[in-house]
Coordinates of C-alpha atoms in Angstrom, one line a residue:
X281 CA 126.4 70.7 143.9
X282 CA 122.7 69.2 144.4
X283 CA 121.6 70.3 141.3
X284 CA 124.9 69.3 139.4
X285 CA 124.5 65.3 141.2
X286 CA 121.1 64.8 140.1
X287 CA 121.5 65.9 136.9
X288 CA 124.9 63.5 136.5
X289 CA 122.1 60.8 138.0
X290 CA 119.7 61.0 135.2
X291 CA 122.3 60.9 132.8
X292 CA 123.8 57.8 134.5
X293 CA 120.5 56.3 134.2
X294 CA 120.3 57.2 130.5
X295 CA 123.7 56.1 129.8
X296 CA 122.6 52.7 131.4
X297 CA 119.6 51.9 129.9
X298 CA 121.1 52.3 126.5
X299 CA 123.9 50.3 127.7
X300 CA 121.0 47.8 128.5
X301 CA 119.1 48.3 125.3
X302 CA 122.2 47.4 123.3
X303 CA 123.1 44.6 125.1
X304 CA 119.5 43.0 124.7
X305 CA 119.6 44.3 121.1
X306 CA 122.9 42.1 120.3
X307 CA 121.7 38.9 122.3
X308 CA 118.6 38.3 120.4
X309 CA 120.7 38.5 117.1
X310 CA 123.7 36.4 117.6
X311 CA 122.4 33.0 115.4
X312 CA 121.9 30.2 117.2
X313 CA 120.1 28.8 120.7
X314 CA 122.2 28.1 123.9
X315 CA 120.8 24.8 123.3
X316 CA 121.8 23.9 119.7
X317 CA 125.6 22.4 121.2
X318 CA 123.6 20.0 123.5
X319 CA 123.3 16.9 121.4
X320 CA 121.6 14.7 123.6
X321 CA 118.9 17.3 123.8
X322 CA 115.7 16.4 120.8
X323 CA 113.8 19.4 119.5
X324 CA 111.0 19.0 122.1
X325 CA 113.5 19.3 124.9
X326 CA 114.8 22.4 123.4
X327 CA 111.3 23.6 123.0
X328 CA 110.8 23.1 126.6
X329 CA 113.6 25.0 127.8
X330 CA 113.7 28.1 125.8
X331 CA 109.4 28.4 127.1
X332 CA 111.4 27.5 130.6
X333 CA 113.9 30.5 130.4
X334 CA 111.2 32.7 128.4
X335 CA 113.4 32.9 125.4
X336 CA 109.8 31.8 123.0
X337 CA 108.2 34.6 124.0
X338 CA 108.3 38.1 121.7
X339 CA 110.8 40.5 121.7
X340 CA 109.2 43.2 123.8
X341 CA 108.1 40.5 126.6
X342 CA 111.6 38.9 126.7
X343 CA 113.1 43.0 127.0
X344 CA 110.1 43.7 129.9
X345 CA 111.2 40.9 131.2
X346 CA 114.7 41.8 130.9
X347 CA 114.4 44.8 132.4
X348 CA 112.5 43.5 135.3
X349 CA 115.2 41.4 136.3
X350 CA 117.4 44.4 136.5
X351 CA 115.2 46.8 138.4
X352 CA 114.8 43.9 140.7
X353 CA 118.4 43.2 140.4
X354 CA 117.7 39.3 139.9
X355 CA 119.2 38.1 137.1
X356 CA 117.5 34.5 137.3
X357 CA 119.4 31.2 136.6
X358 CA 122.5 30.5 134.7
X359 CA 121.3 28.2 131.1
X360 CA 124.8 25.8 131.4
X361 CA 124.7 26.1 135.4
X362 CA 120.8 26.0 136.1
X363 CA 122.0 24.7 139.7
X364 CA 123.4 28.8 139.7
X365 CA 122.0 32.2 139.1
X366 CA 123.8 35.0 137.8
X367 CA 123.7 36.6 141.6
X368 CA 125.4 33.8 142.6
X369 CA 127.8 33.9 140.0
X370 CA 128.6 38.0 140.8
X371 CA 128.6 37.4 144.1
X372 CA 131.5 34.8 144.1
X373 CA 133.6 36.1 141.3
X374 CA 133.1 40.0 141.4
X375 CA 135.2 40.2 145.0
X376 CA 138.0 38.9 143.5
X377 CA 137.7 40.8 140.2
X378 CA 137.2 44.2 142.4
X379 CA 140.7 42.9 144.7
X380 CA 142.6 42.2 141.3
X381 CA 141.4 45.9 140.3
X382 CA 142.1 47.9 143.4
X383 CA 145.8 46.2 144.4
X384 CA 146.6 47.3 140.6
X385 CA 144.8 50.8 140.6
X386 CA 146.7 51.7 143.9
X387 CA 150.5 50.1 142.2
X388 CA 149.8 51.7 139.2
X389 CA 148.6 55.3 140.8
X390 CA 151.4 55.3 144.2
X391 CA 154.5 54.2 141.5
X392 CA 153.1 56.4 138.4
X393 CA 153.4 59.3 140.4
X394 CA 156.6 58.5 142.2
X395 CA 158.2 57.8 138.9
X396 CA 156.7 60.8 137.6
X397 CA 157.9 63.2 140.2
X398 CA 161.4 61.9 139.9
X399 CA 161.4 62.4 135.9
X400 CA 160.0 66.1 136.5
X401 CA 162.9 66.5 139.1
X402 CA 165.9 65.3 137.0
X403 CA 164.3 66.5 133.8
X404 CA 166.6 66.1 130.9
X405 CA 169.0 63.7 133.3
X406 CA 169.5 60.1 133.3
X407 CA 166.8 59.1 135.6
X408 CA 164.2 61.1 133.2
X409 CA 165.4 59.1 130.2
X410 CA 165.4 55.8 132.0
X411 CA 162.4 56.3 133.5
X412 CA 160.2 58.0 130.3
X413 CA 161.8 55.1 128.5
X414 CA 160.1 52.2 130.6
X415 CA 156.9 54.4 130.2
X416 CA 156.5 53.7 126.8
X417 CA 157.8 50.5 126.6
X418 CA 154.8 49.9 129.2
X419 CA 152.1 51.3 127.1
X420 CA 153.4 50.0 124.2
X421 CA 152.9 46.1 125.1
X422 CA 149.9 44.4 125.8
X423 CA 148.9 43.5 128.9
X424 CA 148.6 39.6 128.0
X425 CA 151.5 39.7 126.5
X426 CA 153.5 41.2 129.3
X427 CA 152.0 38.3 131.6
X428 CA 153.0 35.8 128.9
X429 CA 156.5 37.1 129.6
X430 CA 156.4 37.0 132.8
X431 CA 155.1 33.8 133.3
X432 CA 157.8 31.9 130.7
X433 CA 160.7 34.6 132.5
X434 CA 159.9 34.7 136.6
X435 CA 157.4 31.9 136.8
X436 CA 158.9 28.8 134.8
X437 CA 162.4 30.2 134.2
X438 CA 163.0 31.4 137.7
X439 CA 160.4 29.9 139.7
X440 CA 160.0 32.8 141.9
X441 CA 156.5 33.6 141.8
X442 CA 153.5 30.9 141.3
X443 CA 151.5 31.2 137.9
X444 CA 147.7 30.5 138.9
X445 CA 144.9 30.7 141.3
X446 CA 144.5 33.8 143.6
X447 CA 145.4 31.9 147.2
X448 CA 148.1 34.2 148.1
X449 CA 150.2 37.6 148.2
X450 CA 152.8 35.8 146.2
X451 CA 149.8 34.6 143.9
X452 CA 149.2 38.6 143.0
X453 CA 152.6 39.8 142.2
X454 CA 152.9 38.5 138.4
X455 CA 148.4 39.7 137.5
X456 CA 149.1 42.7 139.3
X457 CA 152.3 43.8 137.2
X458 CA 150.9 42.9 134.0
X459 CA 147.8 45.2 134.5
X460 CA 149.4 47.8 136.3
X461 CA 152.2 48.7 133.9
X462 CA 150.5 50.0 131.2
X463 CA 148.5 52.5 133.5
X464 CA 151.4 53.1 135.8
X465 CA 153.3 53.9 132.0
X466 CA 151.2 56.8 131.3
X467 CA 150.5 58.4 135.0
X468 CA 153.9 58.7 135.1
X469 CA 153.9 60.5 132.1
X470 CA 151.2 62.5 132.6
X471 CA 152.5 63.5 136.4
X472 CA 156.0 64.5 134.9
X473 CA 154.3 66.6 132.2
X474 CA 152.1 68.1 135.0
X475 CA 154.8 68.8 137.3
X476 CA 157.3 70.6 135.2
X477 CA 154.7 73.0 134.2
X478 CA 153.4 73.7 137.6
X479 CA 156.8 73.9 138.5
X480 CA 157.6 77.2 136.3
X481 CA 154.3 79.0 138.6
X482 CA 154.9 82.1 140.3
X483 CA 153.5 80.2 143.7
X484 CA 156.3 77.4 143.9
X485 CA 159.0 80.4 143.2
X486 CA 157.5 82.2 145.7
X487 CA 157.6 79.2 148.3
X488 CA 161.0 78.5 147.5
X489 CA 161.7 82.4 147.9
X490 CA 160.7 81.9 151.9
X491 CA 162.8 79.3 152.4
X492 CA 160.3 75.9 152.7
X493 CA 162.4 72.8 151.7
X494 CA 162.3 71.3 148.6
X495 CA 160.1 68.3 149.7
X496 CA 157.4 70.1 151.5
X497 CA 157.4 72.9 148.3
X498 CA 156.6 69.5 145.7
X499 CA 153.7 67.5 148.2
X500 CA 152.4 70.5 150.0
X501 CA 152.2 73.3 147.1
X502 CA 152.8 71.2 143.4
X503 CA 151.8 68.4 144.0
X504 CA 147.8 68.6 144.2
X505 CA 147.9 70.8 141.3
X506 CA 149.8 68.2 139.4
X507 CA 147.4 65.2 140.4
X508 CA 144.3 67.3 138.8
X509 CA 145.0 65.6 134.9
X510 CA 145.9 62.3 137.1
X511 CA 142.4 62.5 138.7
X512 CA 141.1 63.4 134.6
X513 CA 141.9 59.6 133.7
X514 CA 141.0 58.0 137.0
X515 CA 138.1 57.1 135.5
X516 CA 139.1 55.3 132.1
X517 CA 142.0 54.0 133.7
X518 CA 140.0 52.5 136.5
X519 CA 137.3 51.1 133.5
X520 CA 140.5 49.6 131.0
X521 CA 141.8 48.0 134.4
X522 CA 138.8 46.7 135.5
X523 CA 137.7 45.5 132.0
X524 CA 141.1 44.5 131.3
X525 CA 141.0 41.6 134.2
X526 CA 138.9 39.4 132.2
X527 CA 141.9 38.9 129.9
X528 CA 144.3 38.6 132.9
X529 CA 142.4 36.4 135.2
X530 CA 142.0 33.9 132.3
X531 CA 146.0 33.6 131.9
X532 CA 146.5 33.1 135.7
X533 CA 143.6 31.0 136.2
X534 CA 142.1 33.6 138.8
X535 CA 138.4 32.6 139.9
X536 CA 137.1 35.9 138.8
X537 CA 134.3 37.6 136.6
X538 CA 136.4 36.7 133.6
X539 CA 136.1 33.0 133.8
X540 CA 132.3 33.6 134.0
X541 CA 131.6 35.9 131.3
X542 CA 133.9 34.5 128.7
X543 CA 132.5 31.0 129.3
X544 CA 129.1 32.5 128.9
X545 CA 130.1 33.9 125.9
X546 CA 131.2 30.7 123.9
X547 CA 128.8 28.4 125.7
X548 CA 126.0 31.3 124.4
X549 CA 124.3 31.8 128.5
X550 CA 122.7 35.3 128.0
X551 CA 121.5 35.7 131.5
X552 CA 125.2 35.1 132.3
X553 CA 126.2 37.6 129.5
X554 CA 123.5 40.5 130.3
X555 CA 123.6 40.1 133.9
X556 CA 127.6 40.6 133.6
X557 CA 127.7 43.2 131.4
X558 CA 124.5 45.4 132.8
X559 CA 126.1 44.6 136.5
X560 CA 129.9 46.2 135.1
X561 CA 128.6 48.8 133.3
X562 CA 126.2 50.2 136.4
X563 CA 129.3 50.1 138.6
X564 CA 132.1 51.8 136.0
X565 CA 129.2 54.5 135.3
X566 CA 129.1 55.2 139.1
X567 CA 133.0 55.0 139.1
X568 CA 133.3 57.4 136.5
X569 CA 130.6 59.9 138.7
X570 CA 132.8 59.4 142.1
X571 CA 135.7 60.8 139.9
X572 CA 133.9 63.5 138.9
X573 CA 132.8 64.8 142.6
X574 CA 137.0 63.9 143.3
X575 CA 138.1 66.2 141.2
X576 CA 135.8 69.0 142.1
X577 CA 136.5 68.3 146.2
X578 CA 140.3 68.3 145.0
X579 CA 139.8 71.7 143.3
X580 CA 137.4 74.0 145.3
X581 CA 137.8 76.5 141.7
X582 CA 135.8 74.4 140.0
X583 CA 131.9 75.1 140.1
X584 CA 129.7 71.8 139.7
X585 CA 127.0 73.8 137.7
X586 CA 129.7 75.1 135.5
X587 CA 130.9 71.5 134.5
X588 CA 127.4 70.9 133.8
X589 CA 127.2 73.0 130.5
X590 CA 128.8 76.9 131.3

């Protein structure tokens, strides 16, 4: 296990310095100066504030620099918000962006695999056709176009559920359902397909044999086998939802990391834009490790050293 965690850390820390790398790589070549929209701003003043946020410097210094900031996880000041730095920025908007994520992570996971337990159990009967049916009508639309229609059908048409902010439970509802259906789609799926072949094992026969009742034979004995594929995904469904906000909180006017970033990407602020993406990537990497120590608690079969390369 020790040796299987620290070699996952060094490849985390791999994975995020190229992530890093990348990032810087892209900044320095989009054309153009964060400056160049201000109009009231002469080429001295711009001179002065590019030497101000280091960005005359070479290359190399402005990437050491870079990467001190991150080390020392102090991403400076915003360019179009001086009176803010990036921490601030994270700090006020990533709560919200992390609620939005974990209220639809736990819809999507608790109703995929309800709906998928009840399309394994009435397999080939209505409920499995009904059910598998609204699965791929959930993967197949986007996300921002499911909240479009659910704003023009249950907001404005209905007026049951408000259409902005992020004040209340009733606030939730509509954001929530439009990320959560697409994952919700395909954990059911998966669960259903997971089920009805653990289903067929000799073990659930053999615990029907004695007697046990039906409900304690599917949570008790099928179940966690079933989850194991479920647990797979965890970790790009949990990136796509997370990711997947930015879209979502810019529809429903949510005060999350989405506002930020894609402001700071049209208005060109690249501490805004590194800070963001270093700061999501670091936290969906060590997502994406918790999964992997998940799965192996869930399943005591698998060896941490064998996942590692045997």
């Amino acid at each position: 296990m020790l040796k299987y965690i620290l070699k996952r850390l060094l490849i985390m820390i791999i994975t995020l310095w190229v992530i890093i790398t990348l990032t810087f790589i892209l900044m320095i070549n989009i054309p153009g100066s964060p400056f160049n929209s201000d109009q009231s701003s002469n080429a001295t003043v711009q001179a002065n504030l590019e030497a101000h946020y280091n960005l005359d410097q070479p290359y190399y210094i402005q990437y050491l620099l870079y990467i001190k900031s991150i080390v020392t996880f102090d991403f400076g000041p915003s360019i179009k918000q001086p009176n803010q730095t990036v921490n601030d920025l994270l700090s006020r908007g990533f709560p919200i962006s992390f609620e939005l994520g974990i209220i639809t992570i736990a819809v999507a996971v608790v109703s995929g695999i309800l709906v998928g337990i009840i399309a394994a159990l009435r397999h080939n009967g209505f409920l499995d056709y009904l059910t598998m049916g609204i699965a791929v009508l959930g993967i197949s639309i986007p996300n921002f176009i499911l909240a479009t229609l659910l704003i023009q059908q249950l907001a404005v048409n209905l007026e049951i559920f408000p259409t902005a902010t992020w004040r209340s439970p009733a606030h939730m509802v509509l954001p929530v359902l439009a990320l959560a259906t697409g994952p919700m789609a395909i954990i059911a799926r998966l669960t259903r397909s997971t089920m009805l072949e653990v289903l067929t094992q000799d073990y659930i026969k053999m615990a029907r044999a004695k007697g046990l009742s039906p409900w304690k034979v599917i949570f008790k004995h099928a179940l966690r086998n079933a989850l194991m594929p479920v647990v797979t995904i965890m970790g790009t469904l949990f990136a796509g939802i997370l990711t997947g906000t930015f879209v979502i909180e810019q529809i429903f006017a949510i005060p999350g990391m989405g506002r930020y970033f894609v402001e700071s990407i049209n208005q060109r602020d690249y501490p805004v834009i590194m800070g963001t993406t270093v700061f999501y990537s670091a936290f969906l990497i060590i997502m994406l490790f918790i999964v992997d120590i998940v799965y192996g608690i869930l399943d005591p079969r698998i060896k941490m050293h064998q996942k590692g390369g045997r």
